[in-house]
């Protein structure tokens, strides 16, 4: 339960699976925005000096505003949300952890590290029986959205018995804003996780946040200690989270491109059943054939051990990538047709 | 015990203390090398993509070689050693933690977070009575070195009763290599901490390592989870830790500059009593006057709450900084003389 599993995004793994694929790889195996926030030159001191506490507070304040947290005191800045998972799971003493799944596998692993007995459940109501409940909202990979009212009711019920709800809003930047619960953390009983790298396309800088009631945020902050966020992450976080016009334009662009991807897929007989505008979710009996067919063309999708018919497909990042995807889908669909003809 | 304390290195704090100081500040309050490893252009993917697992393994292997660890399986790469401290302190169940002090204050704070009853002791032998013992070697701020044999004996004794020794070798890059214990971690019972940012002058990238027996390293690795080290830290770590000729030349340069600083200080009546080549340690009844005198000239030293007569002084980074330091020391010494004359 504690071994690190595949999450997509490794071209080393892709090359091992498809050694003869044409290069460069097109990595559609993640939900990371291929259009990263514009890169800029960092001041040398962002690398050489210890991050300034004042600059870290500035990041916290901008994040509070961007995510709709009540105040900067509710925001914990971290070198990625990943490193926060076992810390958040340790906020309640070892008990029964239930994860609404299938979802991002690291939550179950983190709960186990924190000493919980972990199960995955598919029914929201079952989460009421937990000491620690975890929901990814919108969910990765299928895009399922749980409503804010349901989340707050669950959090209140868990809180009343000393439990905790974790709401992972890793993809809420492109989710329905009415369902985000960042503004409600003052009521206690839940922690929201926010990922910087996915929407801003800067997964390498490692930046994430926990949004929580003030006392919980202070406890997590103390565990991370000073200088938790690196200089480059501070600089990119402050600039990008404060750039609301880039964010608005990017949301529109991602919506358009997700639609374009759906149209392209359906043209080749692949029906999208969910996802967000950063990734599309597909259920098809031809999943394995599609994964292999595109892999051999140097296009990496995300497949899943828990469902051989499921695939997650990210957005191509350029005209060249769109073109190669279209060609590869065409070739795959044609071979599939031929096979069908032979069989019939 | 869990509040984050001052560690030097904050120019925000400096400006608040000395609002009329001439700018720019000369920050001698840290032990960070002012001559950082040469900056280079990062590939865009170091920021945009998730760090590749293969690249992270490469960093681990280079760190093992640089620090003299038995193997890559003994190396845990982290976004700074700071974030590792409570995790390492949690490797033994809550008990009695003893820190050989005075030293870096974060160790006591981390031990308390992990649930230990923490005390500082000044006598090495007293550490045998602990469940968790912490030694910084060479020590920050006074430079005291504890011998390898003594450390390994202590580790074995603690190990035999289920305890643990933490050896923080944050400044061992410029310490006596015969006393480092990284190569001995296979015997179990201790964890070594290594800091990348200090010697390489890249504190902002946030990179540090734990060196430990394989099972302990695996446990720490699992807690950090995937992508613990950011793209920029991976790239700088791989290049700088592998650059042994830069390292050798830098050690010589720092030795020379530390000597130059000692000579400059003694010329103004300030006797250096210890330290490493990255920082000098001074005990003088005039510490408060020196801290203020230089602070008013825009030169920040490190003072300590636990000893008003102690100061830590880092290395100036340029001819301009050396010149300003000399001028400020001269003005301070002259005022001190005048005061002495008035009094006599």
mmCIF file of C-alpha atoms in Angstrom, chain A:
data_model
loop_
_atom_site.group_PDB
_atom_site.id
_atom_site.type_symbol
_atom_site.label_atom_id
_atom_site.label_comp_id
_atom_site.label_asym_id
_atom_site.label_seq_id
_atom_site.Cartn_x
_atom_site.Cartn_y
_atom_site.Cartn_z
ATOM 1 C CA UNK A 1 0.000 0.000 0.000
ATOM 2 C CA UNK A 2 2.952 2.301 0.471
ATOM 3 C CA UNK A 3 4.784 1.675 -2.797
ATOM 4 C CA UNK A 4 4.741 4.597 -5.175
ATOM 5 C CA UNK A 5 2.667 3.743 -8.223
ATOM 6 C CA UNK A 6 2.485 5.039 -11.762
ATOM 7 C CA UNK A 7 0.758 8.384 -12.221
ATOM 8 C CA UNK A 8 1.590 9.101 -15.831
ATOM 9 C CA UNK A 9 4.001 11.804 -16.833
ATOM 10 C CA UNK A 10 7.114 9.653 -17.050
ATOM 11 C CA UNK A 11 8.696 9.587 -20.491
ATOM 12 C CA UNK A 12 11.289 7.161 -19.148
ATOM 13 C CA UNK A 13 8.478 4.682 -18.625
ATOM 14 C CA UNK A 14 7.015 5.520 -22.031
ATOM 15 C CA UNK A 15 10.318 4.818 -23.778
ATOM 16 C CA UNK A 16 10.591 1.481 -21.979
ATOM 17 C CA UNK A 17 7.063 0.496 -23.077
ATOM 18 C CA UNK A 18 7.452 1.643 -26.687
ATOM 19 C CA UNK A 19 11.168 1.567 -27.553
ATOM 20 C CA UNK A 20 10.544 2.055 -31.282
ATOM 21 C CA UNK A 21 8.158 5.007 -31.003
ATOM 22 C CA UNK A 22 9.020 8.085 -33.062
ATOM 23 C CA UNK A 23 10.464 10.982 -31.061
ATOM 24 C CA UNK A 24 9.775 13.410 -29.516
ATOM 25 C CA UNK A 25 7.150 11.897 -27.279
ATOM 26 C CA UNK A 26 3.779 13.596 -27.012
ATOM 27 C CA UNK A 27 2.853 13.194 -23.378
ATOM 28 C CA UNK A 28 -0.941 13.086 -22.988
ATOM 29 C CA UNK A 29 -0.657 10.937 -19.861
ATOM 30 C CA UNK A 30 -1.067 13.768 -17.368
ATOM 31 C CA UNK A 31 -3.623 16.434 -16.553
ATOM 32 C CA UNK A 32 -0.981 19.143 -16.665
ATOM 33 C CA UNK A 33 -1.716 22.175 -18.832
ATOM 34 C CA UNK A 34 0.564 21.998 -21.917
ATOM 35 C CA UNK A 35 0.426 25.805 -22.169
ATOM 36 C CA UNK A 36 2.492 26.791 -19.188
ATOM 37 C CA UNK A 37 2.356 30.223 -17.638
ATOM 38 C CA UNK A 38 4.911 32.347 -19.563
ATOM 39 C CA UNK A 39 8.413 31.666 -18.306
ATOM 40 C CA UNK A 40 10.432 34.644 -17.121
ATOM 41 C CA UNK A 41 13.975 35.210 -15.909
ATOM 42 C CA UNK A 42 14.274 34.629 -12.206
ATOM 43 C CA UNK A 43 16.391 36.982 -10.144
ATOM 44 C CA UNK A 44 19.658 35.198 -9.191
ATOM 45 C CA UNK A 45 18.721 35.619 -5.533
ATOM 46 C CA UNK A 46 15.692 33.343 -6.064
ATOM 47 C CA UNK A 47 18.239 30.528 -6.340
ATOM 48 C CA UNK A 48 21.083 31.771 -4.165
ATOM 49 C CA UNK A 49 19.373 33.203 -1.099
ATOM 50 C CA UNK A 50 17.041 31.609 1.421
ATOM 51 C CA UNK A 51 13.459 32.502 0.490
ATOM 52 C CA UNK A 52 12.425 35.651 2.372
ATOM 53 C CA UNK A 53 9.668 35.133 4.970
ATOM 54 C CA UNK A 54 7.989 38.323 3.711
ATOM 55 C CA UNK A 55 7.850 36.960 0.176
ATOM 56 C CA UNK A 56 6.368 33.694 1.466
ATOM 57 C CA UNK A 57 3.635 35.652 3.274
ATOM 58 C CA UNK A 58 2.942 37.509 0.045
ATOM 59 C CA UNK A 59 2.473 34.195 -1.756
ATOM 60 C CA UNK A 60 0.086 33.009 0.967
ATOM 61 C CA UNK A 61 -2.004 36.172 0.652
ATOM 62 C CA UNK A 62 -2.213 35.924 -3.150
ATOM 63 C CA UNK A 63 -3.114 32.242 -2.914
ATOM 64 C CA UNK A 64 -5.856 33.037 -0.389
ATOM 65 C CA UNK A 65 -7.314 35.512 -2.834
ATOM 66 C CA UNK A 66 -6.983 33.246 -5.886
ATOM 67 C CA UNK A 67 -8.536 30.231 -4.172
ATOM 68 C CA UNK A 68 -11.169 32.118 -2.194
ATOM 69 C CA UNK A 69 -9.807 31.209 1.250
ATOM 70 C CA UNK A 70 -11.050 33.402 4.098
ATOM 71 C CA UNK A 71 -7.592 34.748 4.938
ATOM 72 C CA UNK A 72 -3.854 34.198 4.599
ATOM 73 C CA UNK A 73 -3.872 32.459 7.999
ATOM 74 C CA UNK A 74 -5.876 29.654 6.385
ATOM 75 C CA UNK A 75 -3.237 28.985 3.733
ATOM 76 C CA UNK A 76 -0.281 26.609 4.016
ATOM 77 C CA UNK A 77 2.249 26.878 1.178
ATOM 78 C CA UNK A 78 4.149 23.680 0.440
ATOM 79 C CA UNK A 79 6.587 22.239 -2.113
ATOM 80 C CA UNK A 80 3.729 20.456 -3.894
ATOM 81 C CA UNK A 81 0.553 18.972 -2.425
ATOM 82 C CA UNK A 82 2.083 15.490 -2.600
ATOM 83 C CA UNK A 83 4.297 16.056 0.433
ATOM 84 C CA UNK A 84 1.276 17.348 2.373
ATOM 85 C CA UNK A 85 -0.810 14.189 1.956
ATOM 86 C CA UNK A 86 0.661 12.102 4.827
ATOM 87 C CA UNK A 87 0.778 15.221 7.040
ATOM 88 C CA UNK A 88 -2.891 15.959 6.428
ATOM 89 C CA UNK A 89 -3.807 12.290 6.932
ATOM 90 C CA UNK A 90 -1.934 12.435 10.268
ATOM 91 C CA UNK A 91 -4.170 15.236 11.561
ATOM 92 C CA UNK A 92 -6.539 12.566 12.905
ATOM 93 C CA UNK A 93 -5.334 9.622 14.950
ATOM 94 C CA UNK A 94 -5.118 6.281 13.145
ATOM 95 C CA UNK A 95 -8.583 4.950 12.365
ATOM 96 C CA UNK A 96 -10.700 4.163 9.360
ATOM 97 C CA UNK A 97 -9.874 6.074 6.190
ATOM 98 C CA UNK A 98 -12.265 5.946 3.237
ATOM 99 C CA UNK A 99 -11.378 7.317 -0.170
ATOM 100 C CA UNK A 100 -14.102 8.012 -2.732
ATOM 101 C CA UNK A 101 -12.776 6.171 -5.747
ATOM 102 C CA UNK A 102 -11.518 5.269 -8.133
ATOM 103 C CA UNK A 103 -9.255 8.270 -7.888
ATOM 104 C CA UNK A 104 -5.685 9.498 -7.532
ATOM 105 C CA UNK A 105 -3.848 6.588 -5.893
ATOM 106 C CA UNK A 106 -1.573 8.650 -3.657
ATOM 107 C CA UNK A 107 -4.385 9.412 -1.204
ATOM 108 C CA UNK A 108 -4.770 5.779 -0.154
ATOM 109 C CA UNK A 109 -0.996 5.447 0.117
ATOM 110 C CA UNK A 110 -0.749 8.562 2.319
ATOM 111 C CA UNK A 111 -3.569 7.387 4.577
ATOM 112 C CA UNK A 112 -1.758 4.063 5.061
ATOM 113 C CA UNK A 113 1.497 5.864 5.913
ATOM 114 C CA UNK A 114 -0.410 7.810 8.555
ATOM 115 C CA UNK A 115 -1.473 4.508 10.113
ATOM 116 C CA UNK A 116 -5.076 4.358 8.936
ATOM 117 C CA UNK A 117 -6.895 1.265 7.717
ATOM 118 C CA UNK A 118 -7.764 2.415 4.200
ATOM 119 C CA UNK A 119 -10.556 1.367 1.871
ATOM 120 C CA UNK A 120 -11.862 2.792 -1.352
ATOM 121 C CA UNK A 121 -15.615 3.285 -1.598
ATOM 122 C CA UNK A 122 -17.675 4.204 -4.626
ATOM 123 C CA UNK A 123 -20.657 5.602 -2.729
ATOM 124 C CA UNK A 124 -20.500 9.103 -1.239
ATOM 125 C CA UNK A 125 -22.782 8.227 1.681
ATOM 126 C CA UNK A 126 -20.384 5.492 2.800
ATOM 127 C CA UNK A 127 -17.868 8.201 3.688
ATOM 128 C CA UNK A 128 -19.944 9.058 6.774
ATOM 129 C CA UNK A 129 -18.595 5.871 8.391
ATOM 130 C CA UNK A 130 -14.982 7.065 8.275
ATOM 131 C CA UNK A 131 -12.626 8.859 10.632
ATOM 132 C CA UNK A 132 -10.852 10.293 7.620
ATOM 133 C CA UNK A 133 -12.646 10.756 4.300
ATOM 134 C CA UNK A 134 -10.992 11.784 1.041
ATOM 135 C CA UNK A 135 -12.704 13.216 -2.035
ATOM 136 C CA UNK A 136 -11.023 14.557 -5.148
ATOM 137 C CA UNK A 137 -13.254 17.295 -6.567
ATOM 138 C CA UNK A 138 -13.558 17.394 -9.530
ATOM 139 C CA UNK A 139 -12.422 13.805 -9.515
ATOM 140 C CA UNK A 140 -9.350 12.551 -11.347
ATOM 141 C CA UNK A 141 -9.733 10.745 -13.747
ATOM 142 C CA UNK A 142 -13.497 10.780 -14.400
ATOM 143 C CA UNK A 143 -14.299 14.430 -13.640
ATOM 144 C CA UNK A 144 -17.168 13.631 -11.269
ATOM 145 C CA UNK A 145 -18.155 16.719 -9.244
ATOM 146 C CA UNK A 146 -19.483 16.566 -5.698
ATOM 147 C CA UNK A 147 -21.610 19.530 -4.618
ATOM 148 C CA UNK A 148 -20.451 22.015 -2.001
ATOM 149 C CA UNK A 149 -23.464 21.472 0.266
ATOM 150 C CA UNK A 150 -22.874 17.705 0.383
ATOM 151 C CA UNK A 151 -19.211 18.242 1.214
ATOM 152 C CA UNK A 152 -19.919 20.712 4.015
ATOM 153 C CA UNK A 153 -22.554 18.423 5.543
ATOM 154 C CA UNK A 154 -20.130 15.502 5.480
ATOM 155 C CA UNK A 155 -17.348 17.643 6.966
ATOM 156 C CA UNK A 156 -19.631 18.790 9.788
ATOM 157 C CA UNK A 157 -20.649 15.220 10.602
ATOM 158 C CA UNK A 158 -17.051 14.008 10.643
ATOM 159 C CA UNK A 159 -15.939 17.047 12.636
ATOM 160 C CA UNK A 160 -18.579 16.336 15.284
ATOM 161 C CA UNK A 161 -16.989 12.959 15.990
ATOM 162 C CA UNK A 162 -13.381 14.146 15.746
ATOM 163 C CA UNK A 163 -12.910 13.099 12.133
ATOM 164 C CA UNK A 164 -11.697 14.964 9.087
ATOM 165 C CA UNK A 165 -12.598 15.399 5.434
ATOM 166 C CA UNK A 166 -9.924 16.009 2.815
ATOM 167 C CA UNK A 167 -11.138 17.718 -0.364
ATOM 168 C CA UNK A 168 -8.488 17.573 -3.065
ATOM 169 C CA UNK A 169 -9.295 20.428 -5.457
ATOM 170 C CA UNK A 170 -6.256 19.740 -7.644
ATOM 171 C CA UNK A 171 -8.324 20.449 -10.766
ATOM 172 C CA UNK A 172 -10.804 22.958 -9.309
ATOM 173 C CA UNK A 173 -9.085 25.768 -11.270
ATOM 174 C CA UNK A 174 -11.084 24.417 -14.216
ATOM 175 C CA UNK A 175 -14.021 23.096 -12.158
ATOM 176 C CA UNK A 176 -17.355 24.671 -11.189
ATOM 177 C CA UNK A 177 -16.445 27.528 -8.847
ATOM 178 C CA UNK A 178 -19.784 27.325 -7.017
ATOM 179 C CA UNK A 179 -18.759 23.929 -5.650
ATOM 180 C CA UNK A 180 -15.386 24.909 -4.213
ATOM 181 C CA UNK A 181 -15.225 24.856 -0.422
ATOM 182 C CA UNK A 182 -12.078 26.918 0.205
ATOM 183 C CA UNK A 183 -14.145 29.782 1.595
ATOM 184 C CA UNK A 184 -15.773 27.544 4.186
ATOM 185 C CA UNK A 185 -12.722 26.139 5.955
ATOM 186 C CA UNK A 186 -13.398 28.337 8.995
ATOM 187 C CA UNK A 187 -16.148 25.918 10.065
ATOM 188 C CA UNK A 188 -13.459 23.288 10.692
ATOM 189 C CA UNK A 189 -13.482 19.590 9.986
ATOM 190 C CA UNK A 190 -11.925 19.682 6.542
ATOM 191 C CA UNK A 191 -8.774 20.510 4.647
ATOM 192 C CA UNK A 192 -8.723 21.569 0.995
ATOM 193 C CA UNK A 193 -5.718 20.800 -1.198
ATOM 194 C CA UNK A 194 -4.794 23.035 -4.113
ATOM 195 C CA UNK A 195 -2.233 22.265 -6.782
ATOM 196 C CA UNK A 196 -0.362 25.049 -8.571
ATOM 197 C CA UNK A 197 1.461 23.044 -11.216
ATOM 198 C CA UNK A 198 -1.466 21.539 -13.112
ATOM 199 C CA UNK A 199 -3.503 24.549 -14.251
ATOM 200 C CA UNK A 200 -0.448 26.783 -14.620
ATOM 201 C CA UNK A 201 1.479 24.060 -16.463
ATOM 202 C CA UNK A 202 4.413 24.348 -14.066
ATOM 203 C CA UNK A 203 4.527 20.937 -12.409
ATOM 204 C CA UNK A 204 8.324 21.067 -12.091
ATOM 205 C CA UNK A 205 8.401 24.031 -9.714
ATOM 206 C CA UNK A 206 6.616 21.990 -6.996
ATOM 207 C CA UNK A 207 4.058 24.230 -5.364
ATOM 208 C CA UNK A 208 0.833 23.344 -3.614
ATOM 209 C CA UNK A 209 -1.363 24.547 -0.812
ATOM 210 C CA UNK A 210 -3.494 23.307 2.036
ATOM 211 C CA UNK A 211 -6.446 25.523 2.957
ATOM 212 C CA UNK A 212 -7.772 24.852 6.458
ATOM 213 C CA UNK A 213 -9.055 26.310 9.695
ATOM 214 C CA UNK A 214 -6.445 28.574 11.269
ATOM 215 C CA UNK A 215 -5.272 26.150 13.974
ATOM 216 C CA UNK A 216 -4.947 23.294 11.485
ATOM 217 C CA UNK A 217 -3.073 25.495 9.035
ATOM 218 C CA UNK A 218 -0.695 26.583 11.804
ATOM 219 C CA UNK A 219 0.004 22.967 12.703
ATOM 220 C CA UNK A 220 0.773 22.001 9.108
ATOM 221 C CA UNK A 221 2.922 25.112 8.712
ATOM 222 C CA UNK A 222 4.949 24.193 11.798
ATOM 223 C CA UNK A 223 5.593 20.721 10.390
ATOM 224 C CA UNK A 224 6.891 22.085 7.107
ATOM 225 C CA UNK A 225 9.084 24.595 8.919
ATOM 226 C CA UNK A 226 10.707 27.690 7.428
ATOM 227 C CA UNK A 227 11.628 27.990 3.708
ATOM 228 C CA UNK A 228 9.238 25.217 2.646
ATOM 229 C CA UNK A 229 8.713 26.798 -0.762
ATOM 230 C CA UNK A 230 11.733 27.221 -3.055
ATOM 231 C CA UNK A 231 12.668 30.587 -4.554
ATOM 232 C CA UNK A 232 11.511 29.755 -8.109
ATOM 233 C CA UNK A 233 8.159 28.451 -6.803
ATOM 234 C CA UNK A 234 7.669 31.629 -4.742
ATOM 235 C CA UNK A 235 8.334 33.864 -7.740
ATOM 236 C CA UNK A 236 6.143 31.909 -10.160
ATOM 237 C CA UNK A 237 3.402 31.456 -7.590
ATOM 238 C CA UNK A 238 3.177 35.144 -6.754
ATOM 239 C CA UNK A 239 3.133 36.226 -10.386
ATOM 240 C CA UNK A 240 0.858 33.549 -11.857
ATOM 241 C CA UNK A 241 -1.712 33.339 -9.040
ATOM 242 C CA UNK A 242 -2.043 37.118 -9.194
ATOM 243 C CA UNK A 243 -2.526 37.172 -12.964
ATOM 244 C CA UNK A 244 -6.294 36.804 -13.131
ATOM 245 C CA UNK A 245 -6.535 37.857 -16.776
ATOM 246 C CA UNK A 246 -4.161 35.061 -17.869
ATOM 247 C CA UNK A 247 -6.241 32.669 -15.779
ATOM 248 C CA UNK A 248 -9.547 33.726 -17.339
ATOM 249 C CA UNK A 249 -8.178 33.530 -20.876
ATOM 250 C CA UNK A 250 -6.591 30.140 -20.165
ATOM 251 C CA UNK A 251 -9.870 28.720 -18.839
ATOM 252 C CA UNK A 252 -11.571 29.691 -22.103
ATOM 253 C CA UNK A 253 -8.734 28.295 -24.177
ATOM 254 C CA UNK A 254 -8.751 24.973 -22.305
ATOM 255 C CA UNK A 255 -12.535 24.714 -22.727
ATOM 256 C CA UNK A 256 -12.151 25.154 -26.486
ATOM 257 C CA UNK A 257 -9.302 22.676 -26.735
ATOM 258 C CA UNK A 258 -11.071 20.052 -24.642
ATOM 259 C CA UNK A 259 -14.028 20.349 -27.013
ATOM 260 C CA UNK A 260 -11.691 20.052 -29.997
ATOM 261 C CA UNK A 261 -10.221 16.876 -28.470
ATOM 262 C CA UNK A 262 -13.687 15.396 -27.877
ATOM 263 C CA UNK A 263 -14.643 16.071 -31.492
ATOM 264 C CA UNK A 264 -11.417 14.521 -32.758
ATOM 265 C CA UNK A 265 -11.881 11.438 -30.612
ATOM 266 C CA UNK A 266 -15.523 10.904 -31.541
ATOM 267 C CA UNK A 267 -14.598 11.218 -35.218
ATOM 268 C CA UNK A 268 -12.503 8.097 -34.656
ATOM 269 C CA UNK A 269 -15.190 6.273 -32.704
ATOM 270 C CA UNK A 270 -13.926 7.102 -29.210
ATOM 271 C CA UNK A 271 -16.593 8.567 -26.933
ATOM 272 C CA UNK A 272 -15.521 10.834 -24.056
ATOM 273 C CA UNK A 273 -17.521 10.175 -20.914
ATOM 274 C CA UNK A 274 -16.082 12.758 -18.531
ATOM 275 C CA UNK A 275 -13.048 14.586 -17.266
ATOM 276 C CA UNK A 276 -12.176 18.253 -16.956
ATOM 277 C CA UNK A 277 -10.819 20.655 -19.541
ATOM 278 C CA UNK A 278 -7.288 19.560 -18.510
ATOM 279 C CA UNK A 279 -7.923 15.887 -19.269
ATOM 280 C CA UNK A 280 -10.625 13.778 -20.877
ATOM 281 C CA UNK A 281 -11.841 10.433 -19.588
ATOM 282 C CA UNK A 282 -12.723 7.601 -21.918
ATOM 283 C CA UNK A 283 -14.310 4.215 -21.313
ATOM 284 C CA UNK A 284 -14.011 1.886 -24.261
ATOM 285 C CA UNK A 285 -13.540 -1.842 -24.805
ATOM 286 C CA UNK A 286 -10.777 -0.815 -27.242
ATOM 287 C CA UNK A 287 -8.761 0.978 -24.535
ATOM 288 C CA UNK A 288 -5.783 -1.385 -24.603
ATOM 289 C CA UNK A 289 -5.617 -1.282 -28.401
ATOM 290 C CA UNK A 290 -5.842 2.525 -28.395
ATOM 291 C CA UNK A 291 -3.154 2.843 -25.702
ATOM 292 C CA UNK A 292 -0.814 0.631 -27.719
ATOM 293 C CA UNK A 293 -1.724 2.057 -31.116
ATOM 294 C CA UNK A 294 -0.970 5.606 -30.001
ATOM 295 C CA UNK A 295 2.026 4.545 -27.887
ATOM 296 C CA UNK A 296 3.664 3.044 -30.962
ATOM 297 C CA UNK A 297 3.274 6.431 -32.628
ATOM 298 C CA UNK A 298 4.996 8.172 -29.722
ATOM 299 C CA UNK A 299 1.820 9.416 -28.044
ATOM 300 C CA UNK A 300 1.482 8.451 -24.392
ATOM 301 C CA UNK A 301 -1.961 8.087 -22.820
ATOM 302 C CA UNK A 302 -2.725 7.146 -19.224
ATOM 303 C CA UNK A 303 -4.138 3.686 -18.580
ATOM 304 C CA UNK A 304 -5.248 2.254 -15.271
ATOM 305 C CA UNK A 305 -4.678 -1.014 -13.434
ATOM 306 C CA UNK A 306 -8.159 -0.882 -11.873
ATOM 307 C CA UNK A 307 -10.076 -0.715 -15.157
ATOM 308 C CA UNK A 308 -8.648 -1.985 -18.436
ATOM 309 C CA UNK A 309 -11.377 -0.128 -20.345
ATOM 310 C CA UNK A 310 -10.490 3.301 -18.932
ATOM 311 C CA UNK A 311 -8.115 5.888 -20.395
ATOM 312 C CA UNK A 312 -7.240 9.454 -19.511
ATOM 313 C CA UNK A 313 -6.139 11.739 -22.317
ATOM 314 C CA UNK A 314 -4.528 15.138 -21.823
ATOM 315 C CA UNK A 315 -4.456 18.036 -24.281
ATOM 316 C CA UNK A 316 -1.924 18.282 -27.118
ATOM 317 C CA UNK A 317 0.248 21.371 -26.735
ATOM 318 C CA UNK A 318 0.851 22.510 -30.327
ATOM 319 C CA UNK A 319 -0.403 22.220 -33.909
ATOM 320 C CA UNK A 320 2.275 19.610 -34.544
ATOM 321 C CA UNK A 321 1.005 17.547 -31.633
ATOM 322 C CA UNK A 322 -2.622 17.880 -32.744
ATOM 323 C CA UNK A 323 -1.603 16.782 -36.221
ATOM 324 C CA UNK A 324 0.349 13.755 -34.990
ATOM 325 C CA UNK A 325 -2.560 12.779 -32.732
ATOM 326 C CA UNK A 326 -5.021 13.007 -35.639
ATOM 327 C CA UNK A 327 -2.740 10.916 -37.862
ATOM 328 C CA UNK A 328 -2.225 8.319 -35.144
ATOM 329 C CA UNK A 329 -5.944 8.091 -34.392
ATOM 330 C CA UNK A 330 -6.651 7.725 -38.096
ATOM 331 C CA UNK A 331 -4.152 4.894 -38.486
ATOM 332 C CA UNK A 332 -5.459 3.174 -35.382
ATOM 333 C CA UNK A 333 -9.111 3.459 -36.459
ATOM 334 C CA UNK A 334 -8.243 2.130 -39.912
ATOM 335 C CA UNK A 335 -6.467 -0.916 -38.503
ATOM 336 C CA UNK A 336 -9.409 -1.504 -36.173
ATOM 337 C CA UNK A 337 -11.780 -1.370 -39.172
ATOM 338 C CA UNK A 338 -9.640 -3.835 -41.081
ATOM 339 C CA UNK A 339 -9.603 -6.203 -38.145
ATOM 340 C CA UNK A 340 -13.366 -5.946 -37.864
ATOM 341 C CA UNK A 341 -13.754 -6.652 -41.596
ATOM 342 C CA UNK A 342 -11.521 -9.696 -41.382
ATOM 343 C CA UNK A 343 -13.471 -10.994 -38.454
ATOM 344 C CA UNK A 344 -16.924 -10.405 -39.952
#
